[in-house]
mmCIF file of C-alpha atoms in Angstrom:
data_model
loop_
_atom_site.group_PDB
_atom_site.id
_atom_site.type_symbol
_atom_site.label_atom_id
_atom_site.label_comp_id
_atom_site.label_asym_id
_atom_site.label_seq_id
_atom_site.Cartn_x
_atom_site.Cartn_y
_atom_site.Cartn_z
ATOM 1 C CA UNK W 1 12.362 8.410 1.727
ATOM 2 C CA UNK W 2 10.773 10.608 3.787
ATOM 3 C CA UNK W 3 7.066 12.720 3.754
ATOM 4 C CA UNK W 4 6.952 16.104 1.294
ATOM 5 C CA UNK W 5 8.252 16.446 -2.440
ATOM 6 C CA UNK W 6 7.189 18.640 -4.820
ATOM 7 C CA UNK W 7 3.316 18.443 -6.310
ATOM 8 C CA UNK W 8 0.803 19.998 -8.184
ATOM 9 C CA UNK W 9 0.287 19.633 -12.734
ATOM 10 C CA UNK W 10 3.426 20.493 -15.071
ATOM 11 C CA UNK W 11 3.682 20.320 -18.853
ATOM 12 C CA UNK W 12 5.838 18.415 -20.910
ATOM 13 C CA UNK W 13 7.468 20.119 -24.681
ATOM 14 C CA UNK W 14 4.421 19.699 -25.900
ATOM 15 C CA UNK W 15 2.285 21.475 -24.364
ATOM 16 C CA UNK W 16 0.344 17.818 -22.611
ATOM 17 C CA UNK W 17 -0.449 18.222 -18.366
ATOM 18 C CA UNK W 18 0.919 16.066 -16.495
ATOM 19 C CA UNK W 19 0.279 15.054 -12.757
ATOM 20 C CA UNK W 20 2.932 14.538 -10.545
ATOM 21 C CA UNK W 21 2.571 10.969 -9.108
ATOM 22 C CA UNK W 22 3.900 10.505 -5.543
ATOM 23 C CA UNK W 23 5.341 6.722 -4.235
ATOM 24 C CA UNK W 24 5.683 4.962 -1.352
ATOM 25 C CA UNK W 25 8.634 2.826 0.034
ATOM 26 C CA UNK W 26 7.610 0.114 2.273
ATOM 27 C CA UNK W 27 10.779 -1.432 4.008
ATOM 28 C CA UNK W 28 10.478 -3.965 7.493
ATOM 29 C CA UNK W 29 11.319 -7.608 8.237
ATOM 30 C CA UNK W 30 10.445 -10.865 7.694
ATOM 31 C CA UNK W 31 11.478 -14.904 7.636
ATOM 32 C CA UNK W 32 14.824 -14.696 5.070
ATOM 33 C CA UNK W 33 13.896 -15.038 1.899
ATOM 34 C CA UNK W 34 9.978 -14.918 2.205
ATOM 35 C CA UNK W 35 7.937 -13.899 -0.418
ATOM 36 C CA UNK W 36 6.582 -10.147 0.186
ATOM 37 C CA UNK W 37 3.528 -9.129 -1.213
ATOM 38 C CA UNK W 38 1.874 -5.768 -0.649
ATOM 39 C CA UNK W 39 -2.089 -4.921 -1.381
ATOM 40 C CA UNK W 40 -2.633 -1.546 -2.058
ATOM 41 C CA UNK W 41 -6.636 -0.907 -1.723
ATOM 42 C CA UNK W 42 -7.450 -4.457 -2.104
ATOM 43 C CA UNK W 43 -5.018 -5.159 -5.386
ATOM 44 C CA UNK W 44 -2.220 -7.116 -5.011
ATOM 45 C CA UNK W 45 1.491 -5.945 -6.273
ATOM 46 C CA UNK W 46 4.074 -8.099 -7.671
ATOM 47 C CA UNK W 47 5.813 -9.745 -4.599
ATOM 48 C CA UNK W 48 9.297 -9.068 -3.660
ATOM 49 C CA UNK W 49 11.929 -11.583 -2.143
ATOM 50 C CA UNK W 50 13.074 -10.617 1.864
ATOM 51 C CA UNK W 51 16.966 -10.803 1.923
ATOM 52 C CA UNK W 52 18.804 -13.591 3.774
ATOM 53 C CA UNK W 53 19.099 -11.368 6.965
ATOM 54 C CA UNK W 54 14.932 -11.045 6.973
ATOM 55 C CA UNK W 55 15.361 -7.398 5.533
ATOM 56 C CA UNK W 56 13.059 -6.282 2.714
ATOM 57 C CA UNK W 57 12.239 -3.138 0.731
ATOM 58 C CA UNK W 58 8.949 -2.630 -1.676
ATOM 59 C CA UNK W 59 8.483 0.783 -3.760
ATOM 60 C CA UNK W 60 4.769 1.074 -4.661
ATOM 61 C CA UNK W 61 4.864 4.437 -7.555
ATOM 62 C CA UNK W 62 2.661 6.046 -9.877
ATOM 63 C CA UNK W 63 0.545 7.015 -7.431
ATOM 64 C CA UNK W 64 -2.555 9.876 -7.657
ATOM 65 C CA UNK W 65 -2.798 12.492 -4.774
ATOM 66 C CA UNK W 66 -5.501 11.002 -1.988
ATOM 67 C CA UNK W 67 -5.988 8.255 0.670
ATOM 68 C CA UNK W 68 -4.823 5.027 0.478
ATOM 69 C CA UNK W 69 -4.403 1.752 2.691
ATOM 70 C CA UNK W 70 -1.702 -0.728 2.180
ATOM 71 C CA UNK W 71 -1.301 -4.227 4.211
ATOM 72 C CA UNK W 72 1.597 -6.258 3.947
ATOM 73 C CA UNK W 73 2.161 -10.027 4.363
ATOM 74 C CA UNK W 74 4.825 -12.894 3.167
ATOM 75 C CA UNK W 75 4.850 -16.310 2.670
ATOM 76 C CA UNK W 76 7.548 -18.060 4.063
ATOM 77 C CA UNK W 77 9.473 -21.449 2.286
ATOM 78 C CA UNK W 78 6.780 -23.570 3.069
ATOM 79 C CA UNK W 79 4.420 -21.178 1.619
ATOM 80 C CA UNK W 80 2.795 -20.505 4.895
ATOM 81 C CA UNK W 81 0.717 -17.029 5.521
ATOM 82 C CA UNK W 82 2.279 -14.234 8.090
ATOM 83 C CA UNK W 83 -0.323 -12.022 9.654
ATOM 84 C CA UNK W 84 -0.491 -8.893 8.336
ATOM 85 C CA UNK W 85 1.279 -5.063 8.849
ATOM 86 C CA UNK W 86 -1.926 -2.499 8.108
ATOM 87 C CA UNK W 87 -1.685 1.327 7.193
ATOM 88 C CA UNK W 88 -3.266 4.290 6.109
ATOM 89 C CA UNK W 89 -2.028 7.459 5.045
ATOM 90 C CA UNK W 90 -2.708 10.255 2.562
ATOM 91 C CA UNK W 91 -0.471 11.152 -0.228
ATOM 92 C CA UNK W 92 0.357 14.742 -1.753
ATOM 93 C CA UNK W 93 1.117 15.045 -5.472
ATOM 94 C CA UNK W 94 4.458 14.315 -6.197
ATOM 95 C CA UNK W 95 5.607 13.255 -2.749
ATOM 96 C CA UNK W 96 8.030 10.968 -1.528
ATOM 97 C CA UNK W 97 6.540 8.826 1.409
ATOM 98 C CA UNK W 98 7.843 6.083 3.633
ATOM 99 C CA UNK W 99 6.432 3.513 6.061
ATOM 100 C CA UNK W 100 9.374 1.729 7.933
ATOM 101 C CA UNK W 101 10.167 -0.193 10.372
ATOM 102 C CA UNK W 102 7.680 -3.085 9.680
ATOM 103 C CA UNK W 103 7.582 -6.075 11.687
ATOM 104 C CA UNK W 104 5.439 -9.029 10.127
ATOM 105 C CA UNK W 105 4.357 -11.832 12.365
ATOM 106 C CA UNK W 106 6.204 -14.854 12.222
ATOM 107 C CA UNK W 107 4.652 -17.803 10.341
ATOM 108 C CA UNK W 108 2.161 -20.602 12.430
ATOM 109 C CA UNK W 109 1.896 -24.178 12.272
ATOM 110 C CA UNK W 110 0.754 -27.007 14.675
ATOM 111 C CA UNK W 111 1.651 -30.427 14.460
ATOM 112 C CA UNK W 112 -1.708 -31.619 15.199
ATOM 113 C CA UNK W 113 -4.884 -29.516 15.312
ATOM 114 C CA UNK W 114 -6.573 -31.509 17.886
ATOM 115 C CA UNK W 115 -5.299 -33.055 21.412
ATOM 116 C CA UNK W 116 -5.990 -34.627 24.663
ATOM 117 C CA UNK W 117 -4.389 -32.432 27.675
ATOM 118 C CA UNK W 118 -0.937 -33.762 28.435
ATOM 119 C CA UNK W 119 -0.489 -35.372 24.441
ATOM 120 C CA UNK W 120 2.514 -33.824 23.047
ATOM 121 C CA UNK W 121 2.818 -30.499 21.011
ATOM 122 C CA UNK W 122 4.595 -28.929 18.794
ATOM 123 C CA UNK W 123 4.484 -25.500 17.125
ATOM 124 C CA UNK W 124 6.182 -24.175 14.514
ATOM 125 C CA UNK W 125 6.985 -21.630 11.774
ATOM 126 C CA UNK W 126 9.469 -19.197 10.612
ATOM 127 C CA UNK W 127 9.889 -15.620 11.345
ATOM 128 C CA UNK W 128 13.181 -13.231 11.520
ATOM 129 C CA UNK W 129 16.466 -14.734 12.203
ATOM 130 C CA UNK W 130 17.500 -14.480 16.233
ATOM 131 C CA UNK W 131 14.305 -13.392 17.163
ATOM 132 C CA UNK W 132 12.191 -14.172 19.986
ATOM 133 C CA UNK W 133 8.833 -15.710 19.150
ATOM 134 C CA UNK W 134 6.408 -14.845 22.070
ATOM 135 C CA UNK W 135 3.443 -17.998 21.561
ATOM 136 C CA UNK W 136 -0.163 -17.446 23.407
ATOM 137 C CA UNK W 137 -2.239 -19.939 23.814
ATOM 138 C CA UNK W 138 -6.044 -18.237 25.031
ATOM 139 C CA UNK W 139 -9.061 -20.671 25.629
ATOM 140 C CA UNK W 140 -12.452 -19.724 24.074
ATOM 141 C CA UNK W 141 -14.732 -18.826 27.014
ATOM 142 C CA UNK W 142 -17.309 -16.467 27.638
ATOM 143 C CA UNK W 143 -16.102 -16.201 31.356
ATOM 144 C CA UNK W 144 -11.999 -16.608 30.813
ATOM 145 C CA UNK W 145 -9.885 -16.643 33.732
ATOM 146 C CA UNK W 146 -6.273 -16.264 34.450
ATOM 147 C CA UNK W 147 -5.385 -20.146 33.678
ATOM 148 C CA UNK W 148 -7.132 -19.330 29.994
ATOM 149 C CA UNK W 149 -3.852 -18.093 28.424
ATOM 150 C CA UNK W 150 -0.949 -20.021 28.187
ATOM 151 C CA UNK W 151 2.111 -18.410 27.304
ATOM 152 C CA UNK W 152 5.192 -19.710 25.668
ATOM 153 C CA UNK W 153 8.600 -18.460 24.224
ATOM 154 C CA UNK W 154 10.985 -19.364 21.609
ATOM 155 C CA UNK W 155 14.214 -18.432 19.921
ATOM 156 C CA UNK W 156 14.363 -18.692 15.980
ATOM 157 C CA UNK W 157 17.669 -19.813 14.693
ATOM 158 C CA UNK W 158 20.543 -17.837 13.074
ATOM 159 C CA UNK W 159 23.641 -19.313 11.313
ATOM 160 C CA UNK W 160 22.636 -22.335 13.135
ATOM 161 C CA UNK W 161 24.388 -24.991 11.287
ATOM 162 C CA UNK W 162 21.765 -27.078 8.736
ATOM 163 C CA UNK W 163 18.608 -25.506 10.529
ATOM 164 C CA UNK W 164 17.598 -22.552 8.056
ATOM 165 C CA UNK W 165 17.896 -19.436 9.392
ATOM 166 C CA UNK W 166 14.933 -17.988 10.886
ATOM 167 C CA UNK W 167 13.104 -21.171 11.806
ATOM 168 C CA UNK W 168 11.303 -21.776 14.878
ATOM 169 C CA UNK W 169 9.381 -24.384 17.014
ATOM 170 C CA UNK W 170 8.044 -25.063 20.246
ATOM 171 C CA UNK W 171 7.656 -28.056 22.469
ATOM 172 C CA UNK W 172 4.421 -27.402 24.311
ATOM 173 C CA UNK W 173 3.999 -29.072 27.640
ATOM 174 C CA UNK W 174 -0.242 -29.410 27.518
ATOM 175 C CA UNK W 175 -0.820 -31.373 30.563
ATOM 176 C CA UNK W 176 -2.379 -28.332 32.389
ATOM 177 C CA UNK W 177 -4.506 -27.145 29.108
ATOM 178 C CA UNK W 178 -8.336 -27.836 30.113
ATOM 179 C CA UNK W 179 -10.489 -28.891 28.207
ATOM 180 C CA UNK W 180 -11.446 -26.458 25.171
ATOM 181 C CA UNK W 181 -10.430 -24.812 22.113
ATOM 182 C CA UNK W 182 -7.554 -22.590 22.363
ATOM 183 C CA UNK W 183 -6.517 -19.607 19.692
ATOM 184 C CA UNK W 184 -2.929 -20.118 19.250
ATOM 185 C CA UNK W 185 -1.490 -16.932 17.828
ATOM 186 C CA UNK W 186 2.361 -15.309 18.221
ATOM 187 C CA UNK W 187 4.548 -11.905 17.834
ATOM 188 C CA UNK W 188 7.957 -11.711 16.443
ATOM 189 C CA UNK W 189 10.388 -9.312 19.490
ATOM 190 C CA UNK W 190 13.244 -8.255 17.353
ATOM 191 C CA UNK W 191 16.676 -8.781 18.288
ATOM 192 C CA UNK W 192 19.413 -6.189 19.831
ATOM 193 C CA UNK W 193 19.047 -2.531 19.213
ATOM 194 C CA UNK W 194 16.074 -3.262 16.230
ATOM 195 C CA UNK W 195 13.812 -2.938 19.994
ATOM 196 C CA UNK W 196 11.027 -3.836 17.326
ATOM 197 C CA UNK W 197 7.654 -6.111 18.105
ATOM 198 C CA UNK W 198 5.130 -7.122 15.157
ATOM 199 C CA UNK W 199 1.589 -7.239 15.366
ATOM 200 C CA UNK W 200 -0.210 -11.126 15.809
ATOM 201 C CA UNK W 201 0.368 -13.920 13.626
ATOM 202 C CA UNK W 202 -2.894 -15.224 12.245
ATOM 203 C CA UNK W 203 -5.117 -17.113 14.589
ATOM 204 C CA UNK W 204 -5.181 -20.819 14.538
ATOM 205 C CA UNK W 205 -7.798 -23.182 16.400
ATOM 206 C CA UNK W 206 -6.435 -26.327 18.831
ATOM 207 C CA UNK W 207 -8.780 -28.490 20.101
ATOM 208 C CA UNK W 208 -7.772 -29.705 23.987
ATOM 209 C CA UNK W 209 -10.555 -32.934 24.316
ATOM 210 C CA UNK W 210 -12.840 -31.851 21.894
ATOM 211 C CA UNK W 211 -12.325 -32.129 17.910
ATOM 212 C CA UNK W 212 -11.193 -29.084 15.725
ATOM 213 C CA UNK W 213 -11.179 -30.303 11.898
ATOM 214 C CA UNK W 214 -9.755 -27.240 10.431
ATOM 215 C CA UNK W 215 -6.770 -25.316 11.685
ATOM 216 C CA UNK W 216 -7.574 -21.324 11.759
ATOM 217 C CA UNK W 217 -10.319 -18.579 11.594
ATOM 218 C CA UNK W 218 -11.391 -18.523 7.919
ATOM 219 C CA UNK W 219 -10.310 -15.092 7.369
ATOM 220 C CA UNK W 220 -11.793 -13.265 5.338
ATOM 221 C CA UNK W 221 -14.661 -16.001 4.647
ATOM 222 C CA UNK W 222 -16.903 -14.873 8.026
ATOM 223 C CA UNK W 223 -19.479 -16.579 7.281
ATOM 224 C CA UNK W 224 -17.661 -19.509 6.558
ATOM 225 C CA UNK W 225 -19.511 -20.627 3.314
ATOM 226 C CA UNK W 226 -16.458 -21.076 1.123
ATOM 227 C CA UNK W 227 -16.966 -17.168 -0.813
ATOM 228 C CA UNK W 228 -16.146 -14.052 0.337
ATOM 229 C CA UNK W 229 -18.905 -11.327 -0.637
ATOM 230 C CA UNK W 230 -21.276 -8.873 1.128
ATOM 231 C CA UNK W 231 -22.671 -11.728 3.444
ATOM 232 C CA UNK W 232 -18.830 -11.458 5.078
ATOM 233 C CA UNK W 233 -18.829 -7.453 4.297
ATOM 234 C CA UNK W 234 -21.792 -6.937 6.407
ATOM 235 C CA UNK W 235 -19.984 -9.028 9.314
ATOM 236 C CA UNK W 236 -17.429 -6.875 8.606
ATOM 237 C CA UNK W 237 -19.327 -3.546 8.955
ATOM 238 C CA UNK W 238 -21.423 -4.839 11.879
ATOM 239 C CA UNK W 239 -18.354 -4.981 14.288
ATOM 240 C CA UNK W 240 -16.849 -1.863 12.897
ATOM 241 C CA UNK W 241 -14.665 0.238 15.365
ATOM 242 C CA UNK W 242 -14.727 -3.623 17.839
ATOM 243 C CA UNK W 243 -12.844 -6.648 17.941
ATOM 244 C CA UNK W 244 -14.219 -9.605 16.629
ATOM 245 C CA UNK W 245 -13.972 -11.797 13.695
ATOM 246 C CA UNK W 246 -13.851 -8.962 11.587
ATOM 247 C CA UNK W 247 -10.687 -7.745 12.822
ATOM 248 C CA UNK W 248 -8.303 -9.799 9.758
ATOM 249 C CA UNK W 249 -5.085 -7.915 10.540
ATOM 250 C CA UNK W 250 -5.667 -8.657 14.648
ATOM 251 C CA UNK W 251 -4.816 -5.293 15.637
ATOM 252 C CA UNK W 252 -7.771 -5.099 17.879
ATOM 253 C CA UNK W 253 -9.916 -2.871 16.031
ATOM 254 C CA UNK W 254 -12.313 -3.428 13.012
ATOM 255 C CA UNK W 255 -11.438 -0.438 10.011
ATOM 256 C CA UNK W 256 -9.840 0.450 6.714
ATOM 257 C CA UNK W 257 -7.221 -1.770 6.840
ATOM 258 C CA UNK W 258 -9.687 -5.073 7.582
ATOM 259 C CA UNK W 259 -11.620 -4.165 4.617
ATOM 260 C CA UNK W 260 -8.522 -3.725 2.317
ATOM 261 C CA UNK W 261 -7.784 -7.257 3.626
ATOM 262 C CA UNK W 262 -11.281 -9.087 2.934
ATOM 263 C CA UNK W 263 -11.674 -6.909 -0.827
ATOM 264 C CA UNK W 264 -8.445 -8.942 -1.893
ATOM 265 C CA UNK W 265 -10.200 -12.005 -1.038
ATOM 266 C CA UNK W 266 -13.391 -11.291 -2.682
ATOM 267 C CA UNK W 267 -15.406 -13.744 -4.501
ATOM 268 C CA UNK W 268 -18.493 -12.404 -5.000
#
């Protein structure tokens, strides 16, 4: 697929208009056999299921001439949440379009949510097969320094025996993690001539000497008061064009594609 096609109204026999409807073809790579799901403007389409190799391929059609945003996310076997793969683009009548290439993040898990420096570690997940998994650790500080951010790296398995493809872990080695609560968040680096990196993995929350009850950011909930409605919209639109807590996909900037992401969550 590529940009262009034909557009504008035609007619069939009898005489009815008819507008041309353009599509899109959303193709990347995931954990093998992951469950894809693309939102198109904050409405979910019917998931797809990523190939053994990690490959996957989503045709969104029937689409009217103007602006739209689609994000992108799977689930992997254990059901766990990627991050998310954002974009925006406008649409001609009748065109063909294409967004390729995607990268989602790999899948995040901790083995406990809350430590004492030097206690043993483990994180986890799944993400595509022979890829390297590159694992930050940053400390929540309104002064960070240098020994804030840990960073870790990891290999995720291919035709590797009994181990599913595609899974990953990492033994973390905490003993010179101060005190604090760390975001833990990762990237998937694609293999061999792919040259590919995703965006961030959704953020989880590790406690170092202090307790953290619940493992993550609340996404789209800002507000954190179990609903997602204009309290969290307003958060939203208050840090728009920043960082923050409003930035759901993590690509460092508050925008369409965050509110695409917290509209498929709403509550009201």
């Amino acid at each position: 697929f590529g940009g262009g096609g034909h557009g504008g109204s035609g007619e069939f026999r009898n005489g009815s208009p008819v507008l041309y409807r353009a599509v899109v073809m959303l193709t990347g790579w995931t954990a093998p056999l992951s469950a894809v799901t693309v939102v198109q403007d904050g409405v979910a389409l019917p998931s797809v299921t990523a190939k053994p190799d990690g490959s996957f391929q989503s045709l969104v059609s029937n689409l009217e001439r103007g602006t739209y945003t689609f994000f992108t996310y799977a689930e992997d076997s254990q059901r766990r949440k990627t991050g998310t793969f954002s974009s925006t683009m406008t649409l001609g009548s009748g065109s063909q379009n294409s967004i390729s290439s995607i990268v989602l993040p790999p899948s995040l898990a901790l083995s406990k949510n809350s430590i004492r420096a030097g206690d043993p570690l483990t994180v986890f997940g799944e993400a595509v097969p022979g890829s390297v998994i590159e694992l930050v650790f940053q400390r929540q500080s309104d002064a960070p320094t240098t020994g804030d951010v840990k960073k870790f790296t990891a290999t995720s398995s291919k035709s590797n025996g009994d181990i599913p493809d595609g899974v990953w872990n990492v033994k973390v080695d905490t003993s010179a993690f101060a005190n604090g609560t760390y975001d833990v968040k990762a990237a998937t680096a694609l293999p061999g001539s792919l040259q590919s990196t995703s965006g961030l993995s959704k953020v989880l929350a590790l406690g170092v000497g202090v307790e953290v009850r619940e493992s993550g950011n609340g996404g789209p909930d800002l507000n954190h008061d179990g609903k997602v409605n204009l309290i969290d919209f307003s958060i939203l639109l208050s840090q728009w064009g920043k960082g923050g807590v409003g930035d759901l996909n993590a690509d460092g900037v508050v925008n369409l594609a965050d509110v695409s992401i917290l509209l498929f969550s709403w509550t009201g």
